[in-house]
Structure formats: structure tokens, C-alpha cells
XYZ file of C-alpha atoms in Angstrom:
745
model
C 37.137 -139.506 168.238
C 37.616 -141.458 165.531
C 36.096 -143.947 163.272
C 38.118 -147.173 163.929
C 37.859 -145.907 167.793
C 34.216 -145.861 167.846
C 33.201 -148.815 165.636
C 33.740 -151.286 168.999
C 30.450 -149.070 170.435
C 27.675 -151.219 170.152
C 23.879 -149.880 170.856
C 22.778 -146.912 172.880
C 21.994 -148.021 176.682
C 19.827 -144.923 177.691
C 19.696 -144.586 181.470
C 17.169 -142.364 183.131
C 18.004 -138.537 183.731
C 18.329 -138.831 187.348
C 21.989 -137.046 187.196
C 21.472 -133.668 189.331
C 23.458 -131.170 187.913
C 23.845 -127.886 189.816
C 25.714 -125.065 188.149
C 23.413 -121.967 188.662
C 23.885 -119.341 185.683
C 24.312 -115.740 186.872
C 24.423 -114.791 183.062
C 22.338 -111.616 182.227
C 20.231 -112.267 178.516
C 22.107 -109.042 177.166
C 24.371 -109.428 174.194
C 28.297 -109.858 175.221
C 27.420 -109.092 179.328
C 27.980 -111.468 182.111
C 26.817 -110.779 185.580
C 28.026 -111.994 188.921
C 26.474 -114.510 191.050
C 23.725 -112.498 192.841
C 24.128 -111.930 196.818
C 20.630 -111.400 197.043
C 19.995 -115.296 196.275
C 21.866 -116.279 199.401
C 19.962 -115.089 202.931
C 21.855 -113.041 205.239
C 23.695 -115.568 207.629
C 23.664 -115.345 211.188
C 25.411 -117.863 213.545
C 26.593 -119.201 216.793
C 30.010 -119.509 218.030
C 32.506 -120.638 215.640
C 29.777 -121.603 212.944
C 29.971 -120.951 209.382
C 26.908 -119.740 207.853
C 25.667 -120.569 204.418
C 22.668 -120.271 202.072
C 20.677 -123.515 202.177
C 21.002 -124.608 198.776
C 22.218 -127.293 196.428
C 23.474 -125.161 193.568
C 26.981 -124.185 192.926
C 27.779 -120.906 191.852
C 29.744 -119.193 188.781
C 33.647 -118.560 189.885
C 34.644 -115.898 187.490
C 37.725 -114.796 189.505
C 40.649 -116.702 189.874
C 41.628 -116.314 193.716
C 43.878 -113.697 194.473
C 45.524 -113.108 198.208
C 46.317 -109.103 198.678
C 45.666 -106.662 201.676
C 41.980 -106.964 201.451
C 41.706 -110.647 200.443
C 43.077 -113.816 202.425
C 43.653 -117.203 200.349
C 43.913 -120.921 201.736
C 45.141 -123.390 199.305
C 43.848 -126.843 200.052
C 45.990 -128.850 197.807
C 48.059 -131.746 199.047
C 47.381 -134.899 200.514
C 43.725 -135.574 201.274
C 42.066 -139.057 202.927
C 40.292 -140.964 200.029
C 38.134 -143.861 199.434
C 36.226 -145.144 196.612
C 32.644 -146.114 197.142
C 31.678 -148.529 194.530
C 28.602 -149.787 196.579
C 27.549 -146.197 197.109
C 27.305 -146.448 200.953
C 29.093 -143.267 202.021
C 26.314 -141.041 201.932
C 23.949 -143.441 203.947
C 27.212 -144.219 206.186
C 27.776 -140.672 206.802
C 31.368 -140.892 205.225
C 31.174 -137.167 205.277
C 32.099 -137.457 208.793
C 34.931 -140.006 208.528
C 35.946 -142.202 206.028
C 36.352 -146.022 207.256
C 39.082 -147.094 205.435
C 40.619 -144.274 203.707
C 44.063 -144.198 202.028
C 46.326 -140.848 200.894
C 45.967 -139.241 197.733
C 47.409 -136.083 195.823
C 45.006 -132.829 195.213
C 45.327 -132.359 192.319
C 45.660 -135.429 190.482
C 43.779 -138.226 188.696
C 43.022 -141.026 190.871
C 43.631 -143.394 187.784
C 47.326 -142.296 187.763
C 47.863 -142.453 191.113
C 46.876 -146.383 192.309
C 47.188 -149.425 190.163
C 44.085 -150.797 191.365
C 42.103 -147.491 190.333
C 43.428 -147.762 186.629
C 39.912 -148.417 185.447
C 37.551 -146.972 188.182
C 35.530 -144.501 187.459
C 32.595 -144.779 190.236
C 31.860 -142.653 193.027
C 34.710 -141.799 195.377
C 35.234 -139.544 198.684
C 37.855 -137.443 199.686
C 38.286 -136.116 203.168
C 40.346 -133.494 204.741
C 40.232 -131.359 207.999
C 40.603 -127.229 208.067
C 41.666 -125.204 210.756
C 40.546 -121.300 209.597
C 42.941 -118.625 210.579
C 41.848 -116.871 213.764
C 41.963 -113.223 211.867
C 39.114 -114.429 209.096
C 36.596 -113.683 211.755
C 33.780 -111.753 210.432
C 35.060 -111.953 206.968
C 32.670 -113.671 203.862
C 34.106 -116.875 202.906
C 33.865 -118.901 199.425
C 34.922 -122.521 198.866
C 36.444 -122.862 195.350
C 36.871 -125.869 193.120
C 39.279 -125.309 189.745
C 38.112 -128.998 188.521
C 36.122 -131.910 189.468
C 35.260 -134.557 187.144
C 32.511 -135.467 186.470
C 29.967 -134.619 189.237
C 30.970 -133.292 192.686
C 28.939 -132.867 195.706
C 30.344 -131.418 199.023
C 29.913 -131.411 202.411
C 31.161 -129.182 205.077
C 30.931 -129.939 208.914
C 28.458 -132.601 207.631
C 26.164 -130.384 206.077
C 25.440 -130.898 201.954
C 26.768 -127.801 200.408
C 25.551 -128.589 197.329
C 26.794 -130.210 194.029
C 28.019 -129.593 190.282
C 28.289 -131.409 187.172
C 30.561 -131.032 184.593
C 34.668 -131.133 185.134
C 37.354 -128.880 183.815
C 35.658 -125.541 184.949
C 35.448 -123.594 188.631
C 32.665 -123.697 190.971
C 32.319 -122.426 194.193
C 29.761 -122.212 197.271
C 29.023 -119.136 199.091
C 29.669 -120.276 202.990
C 28.617 -116.910 204.407
C 30.587 -114.984 207.457
C 32.520 -117.003 210.173
C 30.951 -115.795 213.178
C 33.159 -113.084 214.821
C 33.536 -114.751 218.359
C 35.040 -117.924 216.292
C 38.450 -116.257 216.943
C 39.079 -118.380 219.917
C 41.937 -119.518 221.607
C 40.924 -123.043 221.216
C 41.215 -123.942 217.359
C 38.175 -124.666 215.738
C 38.601 -127.746 213.044
C 36.135 -128.154 209.888
C 35.482 -131.306 208.215
C 35.580 -130.888 204.226
C 34.393 -133.882 202.301
C 33.599 -134.317 198.215
C 31.963 -137.438 196.669
C 33.129 -137.310 193.324
C 31.705 -139.402 190.288
C 32.859 -139.976 187.179
C 30.602 -142.893 185.842
C 30.353 -142.908 182.398
C 26.965 -142.160 181.057
C 25.174 -141.426 177.745
C 23.090 -138.534 179.715
C 26.462 -136.720 180.353
C 28.454 -134.146 178.253
C 30.743 -135.866 177.004
C 28.588 -138.868 177.146
C 29.776 -142.211 177.743
C 28.489 -145.944 178.185
C 26.601 -145.612 174.866
C 26.952 -149.364 174.235
C 27.093 -152.487 175.622
C 30.096 -154.491 175.522
C 31.626 -152.104 173.099
C 35.019 -152.953 171.601
C 37.035 -149.954 173.893
C 37.671 -149.961 177.421
C 36.566 -147.545 178.966
C 33.535 -147.149 176.862
C 33.299 -143.788 175.873
C 32.301 -141.556 172.970
C 35.535 -139.957 172.882
C 39.387 -140.308 171.929
C 41.011 -139.634 175.235
C 41.028 -141.476 178.648
C 38.263 -140.323 181.132
C 40.287 -139.470 184.266
C 38.657 -138.758 187.067
C 39.219 -137.086 190.429
C 39.777 -133.341 191.886
C 41.985 -132.019 188.890
C 43.002 -128.774 190.283
C 43.456 -126.938 193.165
C 40.718 -126.254 196.190
C 40.222 -123.026 197.634
C 39.070 -121.083 200.552
C 38.729 -117.484 200.194
C 38.126 -115.052 202.419
C 36.702 -111.618 201.330
C 35.805 -108.042 202.487
C 32.226 -106.584 202.269
C 32.016 -105.146 200.044
C 34.063 -107.141 197.913
C 34.410 -107.148 194.055
C 32.624 -110.019 192.250
C 33.309 -109.676 188.682
C 34.819 -107.601 185.852
C 34.627 -107.422 182.238
C 37.451 -105.470 179.692
C 36.519 -105.251 175.990
C 38.503 -103.252 173.131
C 37.918 -101.244 170.031
C 40.027 -99.836 167.687
C 38.918 -96.264 166.479
C 41.349 -95.494 164.052
C 40.155 -94.610 160.538
C 40.479 -97.072 157.843
C 42.978 -96.241 155.090
C 42.408 -95.549 151.599
C 43.942 -98.627 150.444
C 41.204 -100.854 152.604
C 38.391 -98.483 151.506
C 38.844 -99.307 148.010
C 39.204 -102.942 148.131
C 36.450 -104.750 146.784
C 37.893 -108.213 147.162
C 38.291 -110.908 149.939
C 42.110 -111.276 148.642
C 44.427 -108.916 150.941
C 47.647 -108.029 149.050
C 51.048 -107.838 151.080
C 50.921 -104.117 150.971
C 47.268 -104.459 152.420
C 48.448 -106.252 155.416
C 51.671 -103.826 155.770
C 49.067 -101.055 155.983
C 46.796 -102.594 158.326
C 50.101 -103.387 160.364
C 50.883 -100.000 160.423
C 47.491 -98.851 161.346
C 47.472 -101.014 164.349
C 50.591 -99.104 165.737
C 48.717 -95.808 165.384
C 45.203 -96.825 166.155
C 44.090 -95.830 169.878
C 42.325 -98.583 172.086
C 39.062 -97.752 173.362
C 38.386 -99.914 176.431
C 35.002 -100.550 178.025
C 35.152 -101.523 181.611
C 32.293 -103.211 183.699
C 32.773 -103.961 187.313
C 30.280 -106.105 189.439
C 30.037 -105.425 192.949
C 27.295 -106.816 195.434
C 24.055 -106.126 193.797
C 22.790 -104.045 196.644
C 25.858 -101.695 196.681
C 25.771 -98.380 195.458
C 29.184 -96.438 196.011
C 32.250 -95.283 194.626
C 35.622 -97.045 193.253
C 38.419 -96.566 190.636
C 40.303 -98.277 188.229
C 43.861 -98.115 187.396
C 45.837 -98.941 184.113
C 49.537 -99.358 183.922
C 51.383 -99.488 180.706
C 53.601 -102.622 179.761
C 57.168 -102.053 180.209
C 58.892 -101.393 177.019
C 59.997 -104.026 174.654
C 63.240 -105.464 175.058
C 65.951 -107.131 172.637
C 65.422 -107.989 169.052
C 62.307 -109.982 169.126
C 60.275 -106.902 168.124
C 62.528 -105.827 165.228
C 60.691 -105.689 161.875
C 61.182 -108.316 159.479
C 60.433 -110.010 156.097
C 57.127 -111.206 155.874
C 57.057 -115.050 155.738
C 54.576 -117.529 154.472
C 52.382 -118.971 157.330
C 52.611 -122.631 156.897
C 56.498 -123.030 155.171
C 58.164 -119.927 156.994
C 60.061 -119.031 153.965
C 60.551 -115.156 153.084
C 57.312 -114.490 150.778
C 58.354 -112.932 147.168
C 58.803 -109.458 146.831
C 57.288 -108.655 150.522
C 57.345 -105.330 152.264
C 58.379 -105.356 156.080
C 55.927 -106.189 158.319
C 55.588 -105.251 162.327
C 55.698 -108.129 164.062
C 52.857 -106.401 166.360
C 50.888 -107.754 162.936
C 50.669 -111.003 164.207
C 53.502 -112.618 162.395
C 56.659 -114.073 164.028
C 59.947 -112.080 163.434
C 62.391 -113.662 161.793
C 64.972 -116.093 163.372
C 66.096 -119.434 164.206
C 64.168 -120.047 167.691
C 66.882 -119.066 170.170
C 66.042 -117.269 173.547
C 67.084 -113.941 171.905
C 64.575 -114.146 169.376
C 61.800 -115.001 171.608
C 59.671 -112.010 173.006
C 60.507 -110.956 176.425
C 58.214 -112.002 179.035
C 56.331 -108.898 180.024
C 55.352 -108.068 183.462
C 53.492 -104.666 183.762
C 55.574 -102.527 186.356
C 53.935 -100.245 188.816
C 54.846 -96.759 188.528
C 54.906 -96.314 185.070
C 52.190 -93.847 184.315
C 48.808 -95.039 185.152
C 45.265 -94.279 183.724
C 43.009 -93.612 186.524
C 39.342 -94.128 186.114
C 36.561 -93.570 188.637
C 34.090 -95.666 189.149
C 30.364 -95.091 190.242
C 28.215 -98.000 191.404
C 24.638 -98.400 190.778
C 22.810 -101.630 192.082
C 26.267 -103.060 192.261
C 27.433 -102.298 189.007
C 29.802 -99.751 187.398
C 30.263 -99.224 183.496
C 33.153 -96.857 181.867
C 34.504 -96.201 178.621
C 37.685 -94.793 177.995
C 40.598 -94.255 175.437
C 44.340 -95.701 176.040
C 46.808 -93.568 174.083
C 49.803 -95.009 172.661
C 48.169 -98.469 172.450
C 50.626 -101.152 172.712
C 48.472 -104.324 170.907
C 48.662 -107.682 172.653
C 49.813 -110.128 169.532
C 51.960 -113.073 169.252
C 54.695 -110.692 168.663
C 54.603 -108.463 171.261
C 52.466 -110.108 173.966
C 52.049 -106.588 175.902
C 50.299 -106.778 178.906
C 48.661 -104.258 181.158
C 48.184 -104.008 184.513
C 44.581 -103.337 185.812
C 43.995 -102.743 189.290
C 40.061 -102.541 190.365
C 39.160 -101.246 193.753
C 36.161 -100.281 195.831
C 36.135 -97.153 198.018
C 34.939 -96.744 201.358
C 33.169 -93.429 202.683
C 36.677 -92.184 203.442
C 37.847 -92.557 200.115
C 40.060 -95.340 200.866
C 40.197 -98.914 199.298
C 38.248 -101.489 201.062
C 38.710 -104.255 198.223
C 41.170 -104.565 195.182
C 41.609 -106.935 192.369
C 44.556 -107.006 189.683
C 44.582 -108.936 186.684
C 47.238 -108.808 183.406
C 44.840 -107.801 180.505
C 45.958 -107.412 176.663
C 44.397 -105.039 174.489
C 43.827 -106.633 171.278
C 40.516 -107.089 168.566
C 39.808 -110.089 166.649
C 37.302 -109.979 164.125
C 36.407 -112.128 160.762
C 36.296 -110.088 157.400
C 35.106 -111.948 154.190
C 37.562 -115.115 154.274
C 39.948 -113.625 156.328
C 40.921 -113.644 160.498
C 41.629 -110.464 161.809
C 44.103 -109.642 164.774
C 44.413 -106.040 165.441
C 42.921 -105.278 161.587
C 45.688 -107.350 160.088
C 45.264 -110.947 158.528
C 46.725 -113.781 161.041
C 47.170 -117.400 159.987
C 47.194 -119.881 163.037
C 49.982 -122.498 163.123
C 49.916 -124.790 166.165
C 48.397 -128.003 167.687
C 45.654 -129.711 169.556
C 46.756 -130.752 172.554
C 45.827 -132.694 176.098
C 45.873 -132.178 179.448
C 47.945 -135.387 179.867
C 50.995 -136.610 181.606
C 52.135 -139.739 183.443
C 51.420 -140.095 187.430
C 49.277 -136.761 187.545
C 46.936 -137.835 184.667
C 44.573 -134.766 183.940
C 45.542 -133.295 187.243
C 47.024 -129.790 187.194
C 50.693 -129.438 186.762
C 52.185 -126.069 185.781
C 55.450 -127.609 184.909
C 54.278 -129.457 182.142
C 51.935 -126.413 181.315
C 55.227 -124.697 181.086
C 57.127 -126.863 179.107
C 53.927 -127.889 176.534
C 53.940 -123.863 175.622
C 57.509 -123.553 175.259
C 57.660 -126.669 173.010
C 54.955 -125.189 170.871
C 57.004 -121.976 170.552
C 60.066 -123.592 169.854
C 58.499 -125.631 167.019
C 57.323 -122.185 165.753
C 53.620 -122.685 166.359
C 51.407 -119.672 167.700
C 48.458 -120.980 168.638
C 46.543 -124.271 170.381
C 42.934 -125.364 170.865
C 42.027 -126.549 174.340
C 40.887 -130.104 172.615
C 38.400 -131.296 174.028
C 37.885 -129.259 177.348
C 38.650 -125.706 179.147
C 42.416 -125.983 180.362
C 43.679 -124.947 183.531
C 43.416 -121.255 184.130
C 47.087 -121.203 184.921
C 47.667 -122.466 181.261
C 45.449 -119.761 179.841
C 47.405 -117.076 181.955
C 50.529 -118.412 180.384
C 49.286 -118.056 176.906
C 48.312 -114.644 177.554
C 52.031 -113.776 178.649
C 53.785 -116.265 175.734
C 51.508 -114.569 173.116
C 49.514 -117.646 172.075
C 46.471 -117.413 170.386
C 43.930 -119.914 171.767
C 40.737 -121.581 170.441
C 39.012 -122.281 173.696
C 36.778 -125.469 173.463
C 34.198 -126.502 175.915
C 33.593 -130.158 176.516
C 30.920 -131.091 173.855
C 32.855 -133.689 172.460
C 30.868 -137.063 171.279
C 27.561 -135.580 170.607
C 24.782 -137.642 168.722
C 21.068 -137.149 167.946
C 19.752 -140.291 167.925
C 18.069 -141.020 170.978
C 14.982 -139.355 172.457
C 14.648 -135.504 172.335
C 14.326 -135.236 175.911
C 17.864 -136.388 176.330
C 19.071 -134.363 173.508
C 17.569 -131.658 175.647
C 19.021 -132.302 178.570
C 22.433 -132.440 176.717
C 22.033 -129.104 175.223
C 21.254 -127.599 179.023
C 24.542 -128.813 179.931
C 26.607 -127.400 177.124
C 24.657 -124.302 177.586
C 26.017 -124.191 181.164
C 29.409 -125.092 180.143
C 29.828 -122.103 177.571
C 28.215 -120.056 180.611
C 31.059 -121.244 182.892
C 33.981 -121.235 180.288
C 33.060 -117.417 179.018
C 32.584 -116.169 182.823
C 36.161 -117.622 183.487
C 37.694 -116.868 180.177
C 36.213 -113.522 178.996
C 39.252 -111.432 179.926
C 41.967 -113.536 177.900
C 43.272 -111.848 175.362
C 44.666 -115.137 174.132
C 41.281 -116.396 173.492
C 40.196 -115.216 169.737
C 37.331 -118.108 169.315
C 35.176 -120.299 171.199
C 34.737 -123.563 170.184
C 31.277 -125.231 170.912
C 31.413 -128.662 170.073
C 34.018 -131.021 168.497
C 32.894 -133.696 166.230
C 29.202 -134.163 166.437
C 28.220 -137.334 164.872
C 25.498 -138.215 162.238
C 23.279 -140.700 162.076
C 24.972 -142.588 159.250
C 28.015 -143.032 161.404
C 25.974 -143.760 164.557
C 24.454 -146.464 162.739
C 27.422 -148.291 161.913
C 29.024 -147.728 165.320
C 25.601 -148.809 167.322
C 24.876 -151.661 164.431
C 21.701 -149.718 162.983
C 19.760 -148.956 166.059
C 18.957 -145.767 165.134
C 15.848 -144.439 163.959
C 17.101 -144.773 160.219
C 15.433 -141.386 159.076
C 17.142 -137.914 158.570
C 15.100 -136.584 161.477
C 18.787 -136.277 163.618
C 19.490 -133.689 161.105
C 16.911 -131.513 162.147
C 17.512 -132.274 166.100
C 21.061 -131.498 165.335
C 20.467 -128.201 163.619
C 18.001 -127.140 166.594
C 20.444 -128.169 168.717
C 23.226 -125.674 167.303
C 20.824 -122.904 166.173
C 19.900 -122.909 170.045
C 23.762 -123.045 171.317
C 25.276 -120.627 169.144
C 22.552 -118.273 169.839
C 23.149 -118.585 173.218
C 26.881 -118.383 173.280
C 26.400 -114.976 171.005
C 24.311 -113.611 173.778
C 26.856 -114.306 176.313
C 29.838 -112.724 174.415
C 29.437 -111.320 171.031
C 33.217 -110.233 170.940
C 34.803 -113.126 169.508
C 33.967 -116.013 166.738
C 32.150 -119.068 167.000
C 32.862 -121.963 165.627
C 32.874 -126.162 166.131
C 35.375 -128.922 165.166
C 33.718 -130.937 162.088
C 34.476 -134.083 161.287
C 33.496 -136.095 157.625
C 30.669 -137.748 160.128
C 29.453 -134.362 161.239
C 26.519 -132.969 159.060
C 27.568 -130.169 157.159
C 24.741 -128.137 157.984
C 25.458 -127.743 161.866
C 28.207 -125.587 160.945
C 25.799 -123.015 159.278
C 26.342 -120.313 162.339
C 30.285 -120.858 162.393
C 32.251 -117.638 161.835
C 35.291 -120.114 161.131
C 34.679 -123.238 159.438
C 36.812 -125.646 161.318
C 37.627 -129.009 160.044
C 39.227 -132.068 161.440
C 40.164 -134.429 158.348
C 42.484 -137.505 158.144
C 43.092 -138.552 154.904
C 45.862 -140.606 154.296
C 45.234 -142.222 157.712
C 41.776 -143.194 158.231
C 41.123 -143.617 154.474
C 43.657 -144.232 151.952
C 45.998 -144.902 154.547
C 49.484 -145.412 153.141
C 48.630 -143.502 150.283
C 48.993 -139.736 150.277
C 48.788 -139.249 146.552
C 45.545 -140.730 146.286
C 44.047 -139.084 149.766
C 45.021 -135.682 148.772
C 43.023 -134.847 145.655
C 39.963 -135.596 147.928
C 41.051 -133.341 150.632
C 41.637 -130.115 148.305
C 38.711 -130.709 145.900
C 36.364 -130.754 149.533
C 38.208 -127.422 150.659
C 37.870 -125.750 147.577
C 34.238 -126.385 147.114
C 33.237 -125.224 150.923
C 35.106 -121.926 150.252
C 33.547 -121.671 147.040
C 30.408 -122.194 148.526
C 30.614 -120.101 151.950
C 33.190 -117.705 151.382
C 34.233 -118.083 154.790
C 37.934 -118.657 156.196
C 38.668 -122.255 156.881
C 40.934 -123.984 159.281
C 42.019 -127.419 159.735
C 41.966 -128.207 163.394
C 43.031 -131.613 163.339
C 45.070 -133.732 160.556
C 48.069 -136.165 161.040
C 49.005 -139.633 161.657
C 50.144 -141.894 164.290
C 53.726 -142.695 164.642
C 55.553 -145.356 166.988
C 58.465 -143.226 168.254
C 61.689 -145.025 166.672
C 59.583 -147.156 163.980
C 61.251 -146.190 160.916
C 60.651 -146.813 156.888
C 61.926 -145.868 153.695
C 58.465 -145.693 151.641
C 55.341 -144.586 152.956
C 54.528 -147.041 155.428
C 52.214 -146.188 158.326
C 52.981 -145.984 161.868
C 56.734 -144.633 160.786
C 58.142 -141.629 162.155
C 58.816 -140.826 158.470
C 55.224 -141.308 157.075
C 53.809 -138.886 159.759
C 56.190 -136.357 158.626
C 55.323 -136.621 154.721
C 51.722 -136.361 155.735
C 51.536 -133.388 157.559
C 54.040 -131.673 154.897
C 51.799 -132.712 152.272
C 48.780 -130.951 154.028
C 50.587 -127.674 155.112
C 51.718 -127.872 151.537
C 47.953 -127.819 150.591
C 47.331 -125.217 153.246
C 50.131 -122.785 151.692
C 48.401 -122.589 148.097
C 45.366 -121.529 149.918
C 45.231 -117.992 151.435
C 41.576 -118.289 153.217
C 43.031 -121.433 154.814
C 43.521 -118.996 158.028
C 45.306 -122.135 160.207
C 46.721 -125.443 160.414
C 46.744 -127.446 163.831
C 48.600 -130.596 163.618
C 46.820 -133.491 165.717
C 48.508 -133.458 168.351
C 51.396 -131.761 170.220
C 52.384 -134.906 172.350
C 51.217 -138.664 172.520
C 48.304 -139.096 175.024
C 46.573 -141.625 176.916
C 43.056 -143.055 175.610
C 40.607 -145.973 175.919
C 42.109 -149.516 175.149
C 41.052 -150.297 171.326
C 42.475 -152.040 167.926
C 44.627 -149.285 166.703
C 45.664 -147.797 169.822
C 48.553 -149.663 170.636
C 49.548 -149.513 174.485
C 45.886 -147.580 175.066
C 47.651 -144.322 173.347
C 47.225 -142.094 170.630
C 50.536 -141.926 169.099
C 49.741 -138.643 166.909
C 51.776 -136.499 168.887
C 54.819 -135.045 167.364
C 56.340 -135.658 170.619
C 55.993 -138.492 172.725
C 54.223 -138.493 175.593
C 57.388 -137.644 177.834
C 57.847 -134.800 175.517
C 60.480 -136.507 173.177
C 60.588 -135.257 169.772
C 59.700 -137.324 166.794
C 60.925 -136.473 162.905
C 57.583 -134.310 162.548
C 58.786 -131.922 165.305
C 62.188 -131.436 163.730
C 60.640 -130.890 160.398
C 58.185 -128.661 161.352
C 60.684 -126.380 163.233
C 62.653 -126.144 160.247
C 59.739 -124.885 158.332
C 58.018 -122.601 160.838
C 61.156 -121.159 162.456
C 63.774 -121.340 159.689
C 67.051 -119.998 159.507
C 67.621 -116.429 158.376
């Protein structure tokens, strides 16, 4: 969100809180612990011939485990062409469109409907998806679940004319427990099920992220954030068949149990010398991982199981060879620097060719395994064990262990199994440093968006692979999921590629100028988003910070945007503090193993960052102010950062900085919108950060141009701050970043 983007937003037109949002939290209040959706809340199903029995509930469940097919589990991917019809008059439920659509057309799932048909470009209201399903005959008697990867914003789901429930908020998975398919459903005559979904993305100030916060406004669509509000079923729809009992969830956490060295014990300063860093790198190799594993099964099950951990294959090639320490934002060799193992978190020297890229590590069955017996009591098993000769996951060596969890029957044979790839690593804040595996790490990379022609925000794994490859090509080691959780495939790919991730909930465009009940309603939504995000991504090694909001707005800014129609007092500051006090406490109760942050804008009140472990700032001096005058803009940026560091002593990161550039526009001087000006502005910010070791990260905004609402300052309805175009062609800034971050030896 940007000042020029929101100036056209008029006074708030507050709607009633009639929106039902139905994701039931299944998280326990204990620190850092997550629980499974409790099967005890679902009545034991009984059914007639061919019937699917399900709980009479209107709430969707958390869906922490990615669907997986193996000898015990079956998966039916419902992606493809569905029947589709918009419902601007909201007649569908009354006219029973869940039985059959009156005038359907085809639509692709996953995908955004706004990109698939020209007449739907500006439509965000209710729309219906419909398809038939024939269940496999061998699924009879198995426990069924219906899972949606993402539906933006509200989804209501019917099966065979019966409302299963609903879910509010996009970008995160949810599911419905369908119970068991009756055993006599396996008949010769196929039984077809009718699945219907109503999706509604109408902008509303009561939703997170908020929209329709003004009257006529100056932006179209009228939303409080600077990206396009794509609508639809954006990720896969899965039908899964599970055994009974079935693994419901698991969580793995890691500690380093090596004793600290003499040099780190004697250090009394936040400053970290090169020898300190090399020493920590050596100890990262020598340290042993102490792993805590929690496995959840049905709450009434008390039986046995086992967990097996296979070591990653040996590192191959020259990618992991030791090399000179390089300064984080220029890539130049540090003066008088010792060597550092790549596993400390810095990239090895190299020109970015394929031979210098870390190998794609797939843990291999057959290598020695750690076997851990599990004993379940009331559906929970907890074990702690050590992993000798630990391969620590890092950008230089994204080593992944293969974890297989099994539930055992009375005869000792597996009745269910689930596998995942897990990286063993630690992340912590120490003074004004961010430590990965006990060693300082500096983040270099980008904010980005899930945005591409034709599919909009719909899952496109080819684009995800390309984007992460481009981050590596430029020399980056990280990205932020701005401003919503990205697909599970992207997160798993980041694990494999060794990219560090700031994982962000969709809490963008928050403001505190309206009535307390509306603020409380938004807080409840963000809490639920935090629950769902942590449940989904808790086991991803790549996730090193949770970001709880992006650019919350203070009343001074809102007053300018809303033409003075706020309360005119400082009450919003206290309301915002209460909001973030509660939100940070809630997030820490869900996961106490990762630092927390919010991305702070100049128009965000400083007190709202009090609980942030890393101070993340979005700053655009030289673009939104002092545009075209970098010499005048930079002193203000540097003085602000220096003062903030002196006052807090915390690590600081710029999560956004950059300038728009129209591809192909060139200029000799500092002319805004030119590729040269974008390149120079990015370089000035990187130079500034290079002199300040407590700046632990620099994320350029943005990796690629992306679609947004139409407004003055957004030519063609696009934000042009990408260093690549929307179709991923590099601008001058991309080549300059590559020269800085991946210089030739």
C-alpha cells in the first residue's frame, strides 16, 4: 500500500458484521504447541446405501497436512474444468444452484476468474463452481475429507445438496470431515456426487484485508492495499481417503546442544567479528541436533507407532566448498576475512552457474535411519531424540531429512503412514543480529506476488519454480510472502532450494479509526489466519520469521486518505496497541520457536512495533517523497535507521524499498520511471545498509511487476517496481543486483 495509491480512498462506509467466517481453531493454548482437529467434535457417522455421512456443522477445519497418497492413503485431485456462473443478484442459494447451474460456462480450477474471462475482470461478487464426482469403489468404508487449498475470500460448500459449511479468508487451506463412505456403496452402478462451491470476494471493511473503505474513491477496485483482489478457487481441491486410525498432524522442532565456544562466551558486545562468525560456523558443523517430535492421532486412540529419519545424501559438486567471506549486500570479498563454511548461511563464491548452485537434495531410502518408537496416550505421542553428525539446513546446504511416521496395529504392522522432508536448523535473535544455526545471517532478496497472466493468483507451479530460480540467479537467499501466504508447493520448493522465508498473514491495510467492534472482528480474523498459517507451515525449515501485518495505518494517514472523517484524537494509537499486544501474544502461544515481526510503514505508529523481534521497515525515500532527488532522500533514511537502532538495539531489516521503472524507458539523469533511476536508487539503499551490520536484511520491492487497482501512479493498472517485468524479463536493476550479489571470483 502506498500514499499516492490510497489518497483516492474516501470516507469509510462501514458495513454490518453479517459475514459468517467459519474456520474452527483447533490450536491448544500451550506455548508453541498445535493440536489436530478433534475427531470427538464429529459425530460417529452412520449411513444408508451410497451415502457419505458427515457432521452437521457449518465450520471448516484446519488442514495442517498436505494431501499424500501412499499404500494407506488415497487422494483424488479435483483440479480441472468446472462449471461456473456468477451470481450478482444472489439468487443461487434460493434457486438451488448447488443442484445444477442454470447457465454455466467452463472455468479452470485452480485460477482467478478475473483473468479467465474479459467480462469478469472487475467482478468480485458471488459466483458458483459446480462439478460431479465419482468416488472410487475401493474407497468404501474409508474416512473422507474434502480439502481446499485456497478460496478467496469466502467459500460456502455443498455436497449432494447439503451445506457442509464455510470458510472466510483466502490463501490458506481448510477442509471438511465427510465421515465414512458406507460399505455397501461399492456397487456396480456408479454413484455420482455433486459438489458446489459459492465463492464471494466482495470488498468489505469488515474483512481482512479490508476493501470498500471509501465512497467513489480514486482507485478501482476500491481496496485498501496495492495489489489486485483476484477472486476464485486459487489452489487445488482434494478429496482424500484416510484409514482409521489416521495421523492427524505432526510437529518437529530442533535445538543445538553444542556448548558455546570461549570466544562467544567472552564477548560482551552485540558486534560480531569475522573470527566469531567463523567460530560459530565451525560449531554449527560440530553441534548435534536435539529433535522434539509430536505426533497427533485421533483423540481417543492409545496405541503404538514409530518415526524413522533418513539422512540426506552427501553433498555433491563444488557448491559446498569453503570460500572467502563476502560482504552481504555488495558480494565483495571482506578484507582480511577467514574462510567460512557455506552452511553458516552465506553463499559460496561463484558466478551463479549451474555448477555453483547447491544440489537438489532428495533424501534417499536405504541410507541409515534413526528409528524412534512412539507411544500414544489420548491421541498424542511426544519424543525427543538426538541426530548425530547433523547436516544443518541452510541456504548453502539445504539438507533435508526424510521423516516417515507410522501408526502400528495390534500385529505391529503399519495401518497409516505419512512422509515429509524436514530441515534441521535453528533461528534466533541475539542482540542486534539474526542467527541461523548459531551464526549471523543477512537476508538479501525480494518481496513478490503470486501474479501472472491468465491464471492471476491461481496456482502455477511453473511460475513458482521460475521465480525462486530468478531469486537464486540474482544472488538472493530469501523472500517475504507479501502480503499473504503463498502456495504450499512454493514453501516446499523454498525448503529444497535453501531460500529463507518471512511468512506473512493477509493482514494488510489494517486501520483503527472505526468502532471497536469492527476492530475486534478484524482481530479475530487475523488470529484465525495466524492459527491456520502456523498449522500449515510450522514444519518448513525455510520459514524463519512470522510476519503478522503489513503497513498498518495511523490516523494521520487515514485522515488524509479519508478526507478527515476520523475521530481526530490519538485514540487509534491505543486501539492499535491493544490490537498488536493481543496478536503478538496469540502468535507466540502458537509458536515460540521463531521470531515475530510486522512490516512498518512511515504512516504506521512506532509503538505498534514494540513486540517485534526484528524491526522490519518499508521505506521509499527518493520515490514517494524527494522523488528524483536521491541525495536529499538518503540522509533522512539513514538518520531514521541510526536513531531507531540506538533506541531499540534490535536487528533492523528493510522489507521494502525500490522505485517503479517502465521497461525500456531510459534516461541519463535521475529521471523517475526510468530503468536507470530504479537501478541507482536500489544501489544507494544497498550501499547505506552495507555500512550498518545491524541491518540484517534488504528485500527489494519487487521481484516482478504485478497487477493492482487502477489509479494515478499505476500506469496500466500495474505496479512497475519489479526488477523483472510481469512476464519475467530482466530490467537493468536485475543485472546490477546479480553483479553485486553474485560477482565473478
